[in-house]
Amino acid sequence: MKTMTSSLQQIMASTGNGLDYDKEQELKTFDDTKAGVKGLVDSGIQSVPKFFVASSEETCNEKSDLRHTHFNVPIIDLRDIDKDGARCEIVKEIGIASSTWGFFQVVNHDIPQDITDEVIESIRRFNEQPNHVKEKFYSRDKMKKVRFNSNFDLYKARFANWRDTLSCLMAPNPPPPEEYPEACREILLKFSKYVTKLGQDLFKLLSEALGLNSNHLTNMGCADGHVFYCHYYPACPERNLTLGHTKHRDPDFLTILLQNQIGGLQVLHDNHWVNIPPVEGALVVNVGELLQVISNDKFKAAEHRVLANCAGPRLSVACFFTTHFEPSEKLFSPIEELLSDDSPPLYRGTTVKGYIDFFASAGLPAYSSLTRLRL
Ligand code: OGA
Ligand code: NI
């Protein structure tokens, strides 16, 4: 404990414009505490250490203009998904949302509120337990099916984010249940079942919105795997200096995101940062880059970010539909049925693992992996 306190003092001392600033060393000291951003906050830090400080261009809100009140991420009601007329309408809304925003929220999605509430509580529990329990999960080994760390790209990113993350592979080939942290094991396994079903439903609706057979995207394997990224964003003493999550696009097929009531998530739309406010009972859904590739740009993966907040903690669980843990050579390229003389293929094919490896090889904000595949 003594060592941790002195490490933290060292990090705190770097919040000024110290001349002896050695970023690499500071990052390592921070990483070695295995206590994440929450550890810094618990130690009583009143300012943001230098390696978290982003350029003003990165944090600025200039692109968001509150007068644009017509800018609202669509909220889509899935209640009557099984009734023909209503389904047609839902498919239309999902198609428009996915091609213009790349983001929408869904309500009446059949995942009970007590389940989502308990998921959020379990992630709070995991993060708020004593460090000696949590640190056993702390790792930077990408092959680990369950791991906890602060900033997956800590040593590569231009600046660190005010966030700690627990990631858990849920399917396919999940680890034995004992490998998940006890604080959230049972509820994450339960949530995973619900999310699998919702994911399958959404891929059906998305297939229909592309004018394809309902099962097209699931037959391609888009719903075959998912990973939970469970984020903990502590309250930040100098929220304007850093971000909770640097702007990025998700390198998966689709993301379903559960967030608590703190807020801070934004999507870049028409060159404006637009808030995606927490809506009671709603889940956020967004198109990932791999879906943009296979839909040949019919659907768009939009840039998004999370602001740091003076209130907290903000909690979220991002469910990424991806199969990058599987060593598969299967190539994903634009769907034949969507191609024509007027709509030639825009991307070369990629494996899921190859795609995510390229994404992870750089720190955020990343050069878009999509650009690399452009024909
Ligand atoms: C992500 C992400 C947003 C959030 O995990 O890719 O964008 O609200 N998360 O935590
Ligand atoms: Ni994201």
CSV table of N, CA and C and ligand atoms in Angstrom, one decimal, residues 229 231 233 245 248 250 257 259 265 304 306 314 316 318 320, ligand 1:
chain,number,residue,atom,x,y,z
A,229,TYR,N,-17.6,-4.9,-23.0
A,229,TYR,CA,-16.7,-4.0,-22.5
A,229,TYR,C,-17.4,-3.2,-21.4
A,231,HIS,N,-17.4,-0.4,-18.8
A,231,HIS,CA,-16.7,0.8,-18.5
A,231,HIS,C,-17.1,1.4,-17.2
A,233,TYR,N,-16.4,5.1,-15.5
A,233,TYR,CA,-15.9,6.5,-15.7
A,233,TYR,C,-16.0,7.3,-14.4
A,245,HIS,N,-13.8,8.9,-23.2
A,245,HIS,CA,-13.5,8.0,-24.3
A,245,HIS,C,-13.2,8.8,-25.6
A,248,HIS,N,-14.0,7.7,-31.8
A,248,HIS,CA,-13.6,6.4,-32.5
A,248,HIS,C,-14.9,5.9,-33.2
A,250,ASP,N,-16.6,1.9,-33.9
A,250,ASP,CA,-16.4,0.6,-33.3
A,250,ASP,C,-16.0,-0.4,-34.4
A,257,LEU,N,-25.4,-0.9,-26.5
A,257,LEU,CA,-24.8,-0.3,-25.3
A,257,LEU,C,-25.8,0.1,-24.2
A,259,GLN,N,-26.2,2.1,-20.7
A,259,GLN,CA,-25.5,3.2,-19.9
A,259,GLN,C,-26.4,3.6,-18.7
A,265,LEU,N,-22.2,10.6,-23.5
A,265,LEU,CA,-21.9,9.9,-24.8
A,265,LEU,C,-22.4,10.9,-25.9
A,304,HIS,N,-17.9,8.5,-32.4
A,304,HIS,CA,-18.6,8.8,-31.1
A,304,HIS,C,-17.5,9.0,-30.1
A,306,VAL,N,-17.0,9.9,-25.4
A,306,VAL,CA,-17.6,10.2,-24.2
A,306,VAL,C,-16.9,11.3,-23.5
A,314,ARG,N,-19.9,7.3,-14.2
A,314,ARG,CA,-20.7,6.9,-15.3
A,314,ARG,C,-20.4,5.4,-15.5
A,316,SER,N,-21.1,2.0,-18.1
A,316,SER,CA,-21.7,1.5,-19.3
A,316,SER,C,-21.2,0.1,-19.6
A,318,ALA,N,-20.7,-2.0,-23.1
A,318,ALA,CA,-20.8,-2.0,-24.6
A,318,ALA,C,-20.7,-3.5,-25.0
A,320,PHE,N,-20.1,-5.8,-27.9
A,320,PHE,CA,-19.6,-5.8,-29.3
A,320,PHE,C,-19.9,-7.1,-30.0
B,1,OGA,C1,-17.2,1.7,-26.7
B,1,OGA,C2,-17.9,3.0,-26.5
B,1,OGA,C3,-19.3,4.3,-25.1
B,1,OGA,C4,-19.8,4.3,-23.7
B,1,OGA,O1,-17.0,0.9,-25.8
B,1,OGA,O2,-16.7,1.5,-27.9
B,1,OGA,O3,-18.0,3.7,-27.4
B,1,OGA,O4,-20.8,5.0,-23.5
B,1,OGA,N1,-18.5,3.2,-25.3
B,1,OGA,O5,-19.2,3.8,-22.8
